[in-house]
PDB file of C-alpha atoms in Angstrom:
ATOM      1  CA  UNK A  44       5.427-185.366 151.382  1.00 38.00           C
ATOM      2  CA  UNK A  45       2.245-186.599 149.636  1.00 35.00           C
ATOM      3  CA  UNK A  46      -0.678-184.378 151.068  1.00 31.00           C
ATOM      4  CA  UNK A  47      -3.643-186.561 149.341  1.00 33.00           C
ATOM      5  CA  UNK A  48      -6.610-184.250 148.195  1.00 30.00           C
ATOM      6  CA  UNK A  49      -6.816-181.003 149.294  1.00 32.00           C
ATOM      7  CA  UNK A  50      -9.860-178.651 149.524  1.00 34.00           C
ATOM      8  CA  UNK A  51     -10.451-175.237 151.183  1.00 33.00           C
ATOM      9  CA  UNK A  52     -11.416-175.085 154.360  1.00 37.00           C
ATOM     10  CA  UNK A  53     -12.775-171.987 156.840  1.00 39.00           C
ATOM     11  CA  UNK A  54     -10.936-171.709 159.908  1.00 39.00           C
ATOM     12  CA  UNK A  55     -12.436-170.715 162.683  1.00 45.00           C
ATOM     13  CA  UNK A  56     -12.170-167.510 165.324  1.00 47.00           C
ATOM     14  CA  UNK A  57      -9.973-169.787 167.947  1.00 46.00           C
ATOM     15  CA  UNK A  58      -7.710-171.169 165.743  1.00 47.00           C
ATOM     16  CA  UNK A  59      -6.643-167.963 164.283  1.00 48.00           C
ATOM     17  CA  UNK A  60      -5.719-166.359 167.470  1.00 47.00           C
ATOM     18  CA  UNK A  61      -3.938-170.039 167.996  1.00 41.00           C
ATOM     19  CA  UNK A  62      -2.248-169.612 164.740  1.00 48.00           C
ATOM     20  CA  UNK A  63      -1.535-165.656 165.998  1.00 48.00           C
ATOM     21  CA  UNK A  64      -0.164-166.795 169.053  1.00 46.00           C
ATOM     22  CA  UNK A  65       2.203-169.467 167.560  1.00 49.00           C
ATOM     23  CA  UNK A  66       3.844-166.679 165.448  1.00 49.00           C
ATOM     24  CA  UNK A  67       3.862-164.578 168.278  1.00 54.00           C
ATOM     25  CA  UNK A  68       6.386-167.281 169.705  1.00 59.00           C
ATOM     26  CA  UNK A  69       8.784-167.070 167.209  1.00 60.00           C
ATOM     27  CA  UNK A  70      11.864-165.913 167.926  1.00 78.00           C
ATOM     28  CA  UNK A  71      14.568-163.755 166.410  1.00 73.00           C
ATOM     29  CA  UNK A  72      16.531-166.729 166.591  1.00 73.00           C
ATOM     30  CA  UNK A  73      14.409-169.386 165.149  1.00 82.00           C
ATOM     31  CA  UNK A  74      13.007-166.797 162.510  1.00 84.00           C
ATOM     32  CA  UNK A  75      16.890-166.225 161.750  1.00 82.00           C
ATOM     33  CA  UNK A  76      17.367-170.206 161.175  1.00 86.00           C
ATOM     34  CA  UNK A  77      14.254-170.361 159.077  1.00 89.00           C
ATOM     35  CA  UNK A  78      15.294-168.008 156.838  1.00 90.00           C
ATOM     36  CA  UNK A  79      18.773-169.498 156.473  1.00 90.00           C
ATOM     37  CA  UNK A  80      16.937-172.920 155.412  1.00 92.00           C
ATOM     38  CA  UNK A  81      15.190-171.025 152.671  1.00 94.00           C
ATOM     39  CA  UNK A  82      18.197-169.693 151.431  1.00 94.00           C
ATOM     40  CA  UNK A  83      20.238-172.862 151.557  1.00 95.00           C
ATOM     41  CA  UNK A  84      17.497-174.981 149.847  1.00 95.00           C
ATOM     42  CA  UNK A  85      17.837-172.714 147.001  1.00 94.00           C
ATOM     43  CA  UNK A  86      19.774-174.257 143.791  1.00 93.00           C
ATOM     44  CA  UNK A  87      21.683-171.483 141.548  1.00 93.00           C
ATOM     45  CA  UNK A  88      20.344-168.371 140.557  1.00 94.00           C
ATOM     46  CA  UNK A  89      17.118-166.360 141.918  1.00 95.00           C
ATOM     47  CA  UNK A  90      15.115-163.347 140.779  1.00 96.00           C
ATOM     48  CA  UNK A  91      12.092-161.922 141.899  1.00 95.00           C
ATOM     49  CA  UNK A  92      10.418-158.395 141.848  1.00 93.00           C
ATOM     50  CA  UNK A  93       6.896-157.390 141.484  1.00 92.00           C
ATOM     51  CA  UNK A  94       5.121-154.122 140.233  1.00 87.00           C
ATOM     52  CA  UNK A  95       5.469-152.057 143.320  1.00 90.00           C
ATOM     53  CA  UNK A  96       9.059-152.353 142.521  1.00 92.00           C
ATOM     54  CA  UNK A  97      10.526-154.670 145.137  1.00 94.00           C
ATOM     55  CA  UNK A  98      13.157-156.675 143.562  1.00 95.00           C
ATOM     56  CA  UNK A  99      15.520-159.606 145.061  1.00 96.00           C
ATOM     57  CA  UNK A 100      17.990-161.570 143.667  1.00 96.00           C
ATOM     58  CA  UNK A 101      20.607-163.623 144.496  1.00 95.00           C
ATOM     59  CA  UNK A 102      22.451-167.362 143.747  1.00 95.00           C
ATOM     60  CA  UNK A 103      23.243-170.559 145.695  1.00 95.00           C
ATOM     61  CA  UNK A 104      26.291-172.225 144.694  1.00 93.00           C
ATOM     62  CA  UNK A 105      27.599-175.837 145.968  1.00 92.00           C
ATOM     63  CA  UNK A 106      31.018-176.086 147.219  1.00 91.00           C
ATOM     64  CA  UNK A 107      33.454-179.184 146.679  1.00 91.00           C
ATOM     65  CA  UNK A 108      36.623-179.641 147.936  1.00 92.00           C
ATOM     66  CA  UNK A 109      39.077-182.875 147.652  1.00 93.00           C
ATOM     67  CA  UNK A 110      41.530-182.599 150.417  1.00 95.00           C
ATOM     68  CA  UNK A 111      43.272-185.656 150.279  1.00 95.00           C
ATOM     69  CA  UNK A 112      43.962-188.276 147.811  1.00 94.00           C
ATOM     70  CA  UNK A 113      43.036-191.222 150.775  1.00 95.00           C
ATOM     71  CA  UNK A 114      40.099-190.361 153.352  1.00 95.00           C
ATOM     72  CA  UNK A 115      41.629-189.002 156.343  1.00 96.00           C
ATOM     73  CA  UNK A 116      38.124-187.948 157.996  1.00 93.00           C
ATOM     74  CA  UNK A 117      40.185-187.395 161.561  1.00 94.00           C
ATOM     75  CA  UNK A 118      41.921-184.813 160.157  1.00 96.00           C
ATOM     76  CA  UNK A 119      39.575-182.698 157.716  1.00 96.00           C
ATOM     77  CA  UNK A 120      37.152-182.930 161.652  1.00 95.00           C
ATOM     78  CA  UNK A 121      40.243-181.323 163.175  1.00 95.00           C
ATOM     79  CA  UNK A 122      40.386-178.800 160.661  1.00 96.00           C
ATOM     80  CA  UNK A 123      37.146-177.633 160.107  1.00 96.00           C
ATOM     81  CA  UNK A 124      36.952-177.206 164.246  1.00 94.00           C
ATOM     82  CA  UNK A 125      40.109-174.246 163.626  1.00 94.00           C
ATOM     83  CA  UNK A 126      36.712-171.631 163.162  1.00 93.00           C
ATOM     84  CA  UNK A 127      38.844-168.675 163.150  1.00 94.00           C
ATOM     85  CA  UNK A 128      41.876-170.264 160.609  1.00 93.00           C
ATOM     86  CA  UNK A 129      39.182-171.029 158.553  1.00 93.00           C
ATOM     87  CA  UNK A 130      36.896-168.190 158.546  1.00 94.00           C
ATOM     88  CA  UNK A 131      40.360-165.872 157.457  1.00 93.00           C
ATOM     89  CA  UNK A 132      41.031-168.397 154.566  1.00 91.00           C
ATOM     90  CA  UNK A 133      38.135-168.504 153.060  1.00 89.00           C
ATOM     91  CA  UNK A 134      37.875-164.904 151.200  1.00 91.00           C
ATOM     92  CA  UNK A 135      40.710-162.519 150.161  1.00 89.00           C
ATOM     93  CA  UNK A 136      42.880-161.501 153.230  1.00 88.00           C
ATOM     94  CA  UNK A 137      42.745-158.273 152.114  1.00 91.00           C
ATOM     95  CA  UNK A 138      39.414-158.065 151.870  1.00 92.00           C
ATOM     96  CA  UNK A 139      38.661-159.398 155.469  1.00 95.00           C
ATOM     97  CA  UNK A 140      38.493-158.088 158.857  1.00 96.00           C
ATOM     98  CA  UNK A 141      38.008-159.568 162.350  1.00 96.00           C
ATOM     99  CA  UNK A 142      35.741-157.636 164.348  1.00 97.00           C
ATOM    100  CA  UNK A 143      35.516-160.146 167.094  1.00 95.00           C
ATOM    101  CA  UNK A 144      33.479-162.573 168.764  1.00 94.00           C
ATOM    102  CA  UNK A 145      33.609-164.893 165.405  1.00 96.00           C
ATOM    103  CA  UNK A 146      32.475-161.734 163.121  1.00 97.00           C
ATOM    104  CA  UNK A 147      34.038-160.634 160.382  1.00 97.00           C
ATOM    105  CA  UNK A 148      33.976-158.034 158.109  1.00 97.00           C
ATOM    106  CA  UNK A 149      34.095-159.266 154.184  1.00 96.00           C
ATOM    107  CA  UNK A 150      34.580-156.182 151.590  1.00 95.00           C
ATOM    108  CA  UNK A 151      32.870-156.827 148.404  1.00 93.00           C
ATOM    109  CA  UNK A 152      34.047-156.088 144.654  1.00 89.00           C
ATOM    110  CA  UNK A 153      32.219-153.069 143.084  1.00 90.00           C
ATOM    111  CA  UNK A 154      28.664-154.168 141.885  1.00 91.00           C
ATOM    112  CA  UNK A 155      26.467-152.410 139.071  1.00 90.00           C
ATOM    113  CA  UNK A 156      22.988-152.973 138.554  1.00 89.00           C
ATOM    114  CA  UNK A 157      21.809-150.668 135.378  1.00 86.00           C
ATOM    115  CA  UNK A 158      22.388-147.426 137.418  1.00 82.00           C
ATOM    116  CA  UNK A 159      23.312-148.374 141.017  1.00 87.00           C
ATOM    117  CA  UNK A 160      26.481-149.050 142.008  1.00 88.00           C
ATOM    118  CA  UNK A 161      27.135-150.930 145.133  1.00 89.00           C
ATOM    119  CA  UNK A 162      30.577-151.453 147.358  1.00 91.00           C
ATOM    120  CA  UNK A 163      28.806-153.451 149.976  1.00 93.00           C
ATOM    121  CA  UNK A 164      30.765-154.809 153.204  1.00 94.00           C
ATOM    122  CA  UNK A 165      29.020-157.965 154.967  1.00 96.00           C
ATOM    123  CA  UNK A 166      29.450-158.814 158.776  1.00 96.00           C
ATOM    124  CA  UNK A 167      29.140-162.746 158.709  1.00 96.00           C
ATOM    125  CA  UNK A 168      29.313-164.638 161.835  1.00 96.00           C
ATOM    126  CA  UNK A 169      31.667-167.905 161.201  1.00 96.00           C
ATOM    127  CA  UNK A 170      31.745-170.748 163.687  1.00 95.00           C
ATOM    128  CA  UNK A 171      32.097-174.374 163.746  1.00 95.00           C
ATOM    129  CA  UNK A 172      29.230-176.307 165.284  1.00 94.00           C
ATOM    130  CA  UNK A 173      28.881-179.917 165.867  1.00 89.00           C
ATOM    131  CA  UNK A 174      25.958-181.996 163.806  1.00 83.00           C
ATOM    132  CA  UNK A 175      23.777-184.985 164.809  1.00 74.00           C
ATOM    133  CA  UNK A 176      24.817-188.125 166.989  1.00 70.00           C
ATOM    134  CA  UNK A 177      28.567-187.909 165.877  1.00 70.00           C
ATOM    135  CA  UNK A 178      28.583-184.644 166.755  1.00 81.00           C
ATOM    136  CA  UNK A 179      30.322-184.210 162.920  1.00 88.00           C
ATOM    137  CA  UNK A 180      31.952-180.557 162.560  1.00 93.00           C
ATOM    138  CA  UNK A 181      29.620-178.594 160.497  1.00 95.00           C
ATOM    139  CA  UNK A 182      31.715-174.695 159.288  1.00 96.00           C
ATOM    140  CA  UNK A 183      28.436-172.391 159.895  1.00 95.00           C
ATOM    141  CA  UNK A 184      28.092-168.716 157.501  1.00 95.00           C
ATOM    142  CA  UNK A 185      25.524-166.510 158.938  1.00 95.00           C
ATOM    143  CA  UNK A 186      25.391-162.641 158.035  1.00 95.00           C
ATOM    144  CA  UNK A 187      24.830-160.229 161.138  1.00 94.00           C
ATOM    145  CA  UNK A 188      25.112-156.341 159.310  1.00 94.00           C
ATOM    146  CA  UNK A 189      26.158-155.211 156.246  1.00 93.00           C
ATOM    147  CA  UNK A 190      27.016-151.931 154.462  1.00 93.00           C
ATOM    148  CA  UNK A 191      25.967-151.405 150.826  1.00 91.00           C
ATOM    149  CA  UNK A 192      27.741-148.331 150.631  1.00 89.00           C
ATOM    150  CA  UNK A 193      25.385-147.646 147.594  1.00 86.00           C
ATOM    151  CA  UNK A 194      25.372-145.004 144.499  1.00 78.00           C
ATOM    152  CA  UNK A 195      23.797-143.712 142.124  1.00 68.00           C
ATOM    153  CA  UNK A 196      24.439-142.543 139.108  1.00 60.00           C
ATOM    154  CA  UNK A 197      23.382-138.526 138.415  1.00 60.00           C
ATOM    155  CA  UNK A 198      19.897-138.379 137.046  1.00 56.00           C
ATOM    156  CA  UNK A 199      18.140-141.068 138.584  1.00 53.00           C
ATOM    157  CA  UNK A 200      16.628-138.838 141.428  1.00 53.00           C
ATOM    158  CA  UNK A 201      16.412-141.095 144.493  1.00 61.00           C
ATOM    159  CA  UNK A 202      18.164-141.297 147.593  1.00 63.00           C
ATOM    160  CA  UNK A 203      20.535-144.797 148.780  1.00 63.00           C
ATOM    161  CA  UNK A 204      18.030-144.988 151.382  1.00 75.00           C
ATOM    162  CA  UNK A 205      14.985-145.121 149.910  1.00 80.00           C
ATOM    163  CA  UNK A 206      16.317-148.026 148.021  1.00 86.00           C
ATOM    164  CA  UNK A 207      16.245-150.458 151.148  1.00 89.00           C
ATOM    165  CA  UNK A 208      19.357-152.226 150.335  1.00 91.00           C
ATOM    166  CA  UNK A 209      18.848-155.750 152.506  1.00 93.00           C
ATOM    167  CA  UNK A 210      21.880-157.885 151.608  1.00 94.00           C
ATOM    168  CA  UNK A 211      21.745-161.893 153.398  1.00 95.00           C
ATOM    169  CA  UNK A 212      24.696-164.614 153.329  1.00 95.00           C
ATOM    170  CA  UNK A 213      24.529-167.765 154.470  1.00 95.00           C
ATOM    171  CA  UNK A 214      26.577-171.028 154.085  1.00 95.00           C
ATOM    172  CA  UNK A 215      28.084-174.390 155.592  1.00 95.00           C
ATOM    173  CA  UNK A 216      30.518-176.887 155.216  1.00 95.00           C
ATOM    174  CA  UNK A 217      31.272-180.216 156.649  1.00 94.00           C
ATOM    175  CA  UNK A 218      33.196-183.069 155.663  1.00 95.00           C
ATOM    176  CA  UNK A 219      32.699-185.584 152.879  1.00 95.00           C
ATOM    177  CA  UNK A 220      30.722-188.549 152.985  1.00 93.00           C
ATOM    178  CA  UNK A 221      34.302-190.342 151.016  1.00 95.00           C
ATOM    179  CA  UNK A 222      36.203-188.436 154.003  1.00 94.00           C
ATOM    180  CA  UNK A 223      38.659-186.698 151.731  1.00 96.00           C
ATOM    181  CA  UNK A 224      37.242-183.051 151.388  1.00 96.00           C
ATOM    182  CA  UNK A 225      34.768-180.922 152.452  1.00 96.00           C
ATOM    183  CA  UNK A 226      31.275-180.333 150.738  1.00 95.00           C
ATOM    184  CA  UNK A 227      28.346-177.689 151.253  1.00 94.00           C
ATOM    185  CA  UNK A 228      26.381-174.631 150.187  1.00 95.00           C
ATOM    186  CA  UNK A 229      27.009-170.727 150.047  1.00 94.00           C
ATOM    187  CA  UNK A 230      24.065-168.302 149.114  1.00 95.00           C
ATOM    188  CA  UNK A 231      23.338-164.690 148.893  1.00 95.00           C
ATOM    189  CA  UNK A 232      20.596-162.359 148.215  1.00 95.00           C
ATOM    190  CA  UNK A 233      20.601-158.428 147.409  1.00 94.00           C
ATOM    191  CA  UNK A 234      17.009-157.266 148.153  1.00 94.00           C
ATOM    192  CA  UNK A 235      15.736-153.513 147.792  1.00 93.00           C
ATOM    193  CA  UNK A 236      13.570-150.942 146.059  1.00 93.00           C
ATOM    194  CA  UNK A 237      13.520-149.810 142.059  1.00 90.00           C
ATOM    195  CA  UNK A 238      13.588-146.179 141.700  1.00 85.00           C
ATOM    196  CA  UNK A 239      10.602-145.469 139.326  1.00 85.00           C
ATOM    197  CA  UNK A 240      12.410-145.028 136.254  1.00 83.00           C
ATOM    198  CA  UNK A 241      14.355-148.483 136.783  1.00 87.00           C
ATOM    199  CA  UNK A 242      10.560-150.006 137.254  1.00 89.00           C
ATOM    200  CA  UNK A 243       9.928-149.479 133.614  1.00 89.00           C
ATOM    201  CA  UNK A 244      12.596-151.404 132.206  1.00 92.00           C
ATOM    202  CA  UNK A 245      11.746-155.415 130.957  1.00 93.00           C
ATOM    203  CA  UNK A 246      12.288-157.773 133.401  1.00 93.00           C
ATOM    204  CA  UNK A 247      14.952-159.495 130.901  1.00 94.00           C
ATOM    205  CA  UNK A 248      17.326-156.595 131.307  1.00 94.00           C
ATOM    206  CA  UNK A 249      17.086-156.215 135.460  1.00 94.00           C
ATOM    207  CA  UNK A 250      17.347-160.428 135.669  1.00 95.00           C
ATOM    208  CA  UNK A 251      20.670-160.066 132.975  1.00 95.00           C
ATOM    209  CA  UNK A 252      22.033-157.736 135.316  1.00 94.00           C
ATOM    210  CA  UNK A 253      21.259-159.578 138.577  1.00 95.00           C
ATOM    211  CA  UNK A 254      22.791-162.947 136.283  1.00 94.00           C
ATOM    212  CA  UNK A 255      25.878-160.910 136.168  1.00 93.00           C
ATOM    213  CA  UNK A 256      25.872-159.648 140.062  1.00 93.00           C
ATOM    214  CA  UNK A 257      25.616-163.470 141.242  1.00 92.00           C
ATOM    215  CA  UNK A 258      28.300-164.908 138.805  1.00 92.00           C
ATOM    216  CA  UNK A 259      30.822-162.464 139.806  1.00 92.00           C
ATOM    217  CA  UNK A 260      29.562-162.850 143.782  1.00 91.00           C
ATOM    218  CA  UNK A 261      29.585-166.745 143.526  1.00 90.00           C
ATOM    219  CA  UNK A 262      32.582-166.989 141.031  1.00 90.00           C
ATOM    220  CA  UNK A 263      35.189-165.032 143.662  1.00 90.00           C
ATOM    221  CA  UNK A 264      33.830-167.056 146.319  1.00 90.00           C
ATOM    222  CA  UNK A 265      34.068-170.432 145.068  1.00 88.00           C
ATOM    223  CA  UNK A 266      37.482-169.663 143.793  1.00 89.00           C
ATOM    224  CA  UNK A 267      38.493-167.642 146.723  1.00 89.00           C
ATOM    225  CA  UNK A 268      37.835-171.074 148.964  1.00 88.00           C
ATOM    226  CA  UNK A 269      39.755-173.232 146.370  1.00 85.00           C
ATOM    227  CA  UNK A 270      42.882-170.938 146.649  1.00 89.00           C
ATOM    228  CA  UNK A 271      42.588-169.784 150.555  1.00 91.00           C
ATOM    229  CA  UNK A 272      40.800-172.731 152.046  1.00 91.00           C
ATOM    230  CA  UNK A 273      42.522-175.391 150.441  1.00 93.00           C
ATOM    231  CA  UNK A 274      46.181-173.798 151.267  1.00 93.00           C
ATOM    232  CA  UNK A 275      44.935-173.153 154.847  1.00 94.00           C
ATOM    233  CA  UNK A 276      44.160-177.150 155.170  1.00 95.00           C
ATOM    234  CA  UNK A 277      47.743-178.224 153.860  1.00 95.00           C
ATOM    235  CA  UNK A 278      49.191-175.181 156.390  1.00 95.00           C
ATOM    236  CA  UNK A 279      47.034-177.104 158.958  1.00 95.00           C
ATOM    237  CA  UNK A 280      48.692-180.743 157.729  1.00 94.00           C
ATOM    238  CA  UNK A 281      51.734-179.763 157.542  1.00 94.00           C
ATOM    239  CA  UNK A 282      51.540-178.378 160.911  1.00 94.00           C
ATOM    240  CA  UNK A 283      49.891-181.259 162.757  1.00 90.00           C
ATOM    241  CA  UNK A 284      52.387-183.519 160.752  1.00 89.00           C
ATOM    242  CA  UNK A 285      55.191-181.734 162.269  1.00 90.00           C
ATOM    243  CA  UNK A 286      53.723-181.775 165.711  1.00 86.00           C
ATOM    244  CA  UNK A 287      53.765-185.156 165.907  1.00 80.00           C
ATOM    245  CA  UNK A 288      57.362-185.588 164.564  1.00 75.00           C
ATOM    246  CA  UNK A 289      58.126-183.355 167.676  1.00 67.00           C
TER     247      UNK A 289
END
């Protein structure tokens, strides 16, 4: 939006604690959503760290899928409602776990960054909500917990916990404007601490690792939905095809 010129301007004692109050109001919820925007308005890779040795990087990948040669919007709606056929499609079957109440539990491939090795697990909420004034299906990612199940090489002298691991997934997916697929957005970000000797290394090398973390994370999960989610959707034709034959 175009903001015209801007200069600085004091605020003053009452709007502060106005301004205080408002964030007071936030909630958990709505602080939750916010952050999901940010991640979702990302576009591929991200890197950040700073000199006190916080680092956090991640990637945001779009995700296309052609369903159907026609469009057949009725029936990519009725499958993207199927939450829980959907949500054990999406990743490796063996690498997924219900826990319940539309949680489950997705085990990660072994990650190295220089001399950290992570085997993180993510708890990630999956339900299908409906979307504006045609109440469209929209396939809703949301991390809840996760395990980094972190470590470290010999040498490095830290402990996994004073690396503050924070790991965030997020992600949707509703149908095609053509009505013959699905489209949307997956990200991730892997936050945490550098141990001090890891804080003197150039910021090339921890970004070429990070650039390796996010191609393998985004690679097995765009490809993981190809394979799983698109063979779940003909399972889910064939089915509804049959039902009516019935």
């Amino acid at each position: 939006k175009p903001f015209g010129s801007l200069r600085r301007q004091k605020i003053a004692p009452e709007k502060e604690q106005v301004k205080a109050a408002e964030a007071e109001v936030l909630t958990p919820l709505d602080a939750a959503e916010a952050r999901r925007k940010v991640l979702l308005a990302r576009d591929g890779p991200h890197f950040r760290s700073d000199r006190l040795g916080k680092v956090e990087f991640g990637s945001t990948a779009r995700v296309v899928a052609t369903l159907e040669r026609r469009p057949n919007a009725e029936l990519i709606t009725a499958w993207l409602a199927d939450e829980r056929g959907l949500a054990m499609s999406i990743w490796d079957p063996e690498l997924t776990k219900e826990l319940g109440s539309s949680v489950y539990r997705l085990q990660l491939m072994v990650l190295k960054f220089v001399t950290i090795s992570l085997a993180p697990t993510v708890d990630v909420k999956m339900v299908t909500l409906s979307e504006g004034d045609g109440n469209l299906p929209v396939f809703v990612l949301q991390s809840v917990d996760f395990d980094p199940n972190i470590q470290i090489l010999p040498g490095v002298g830290v402990s996994a916990s004073a690396l503050g691991i924070q790991i965030e997934v997020a992600g949707e997916l509703r149908p095609s404007q053509d009505g013959t697929g699905v489209a949307g957005t997956i990200s991730f970000q892997t936050a945490g601490k550098l141990p001090r000797p890891m804080r003197l290394l150039p910021e090339a090398v921890l970004k070429a690792a990070s650039n390796r973390i996010n191609n393998t994370i985004a690679n097995f999960a765009i490809q993981s939905f190809e394979r799983g989610g698109t063979a779940n959707y003909h399972e889910f034709r064939r089915a509804k095809m049959a039902a009516s034959d019935s």
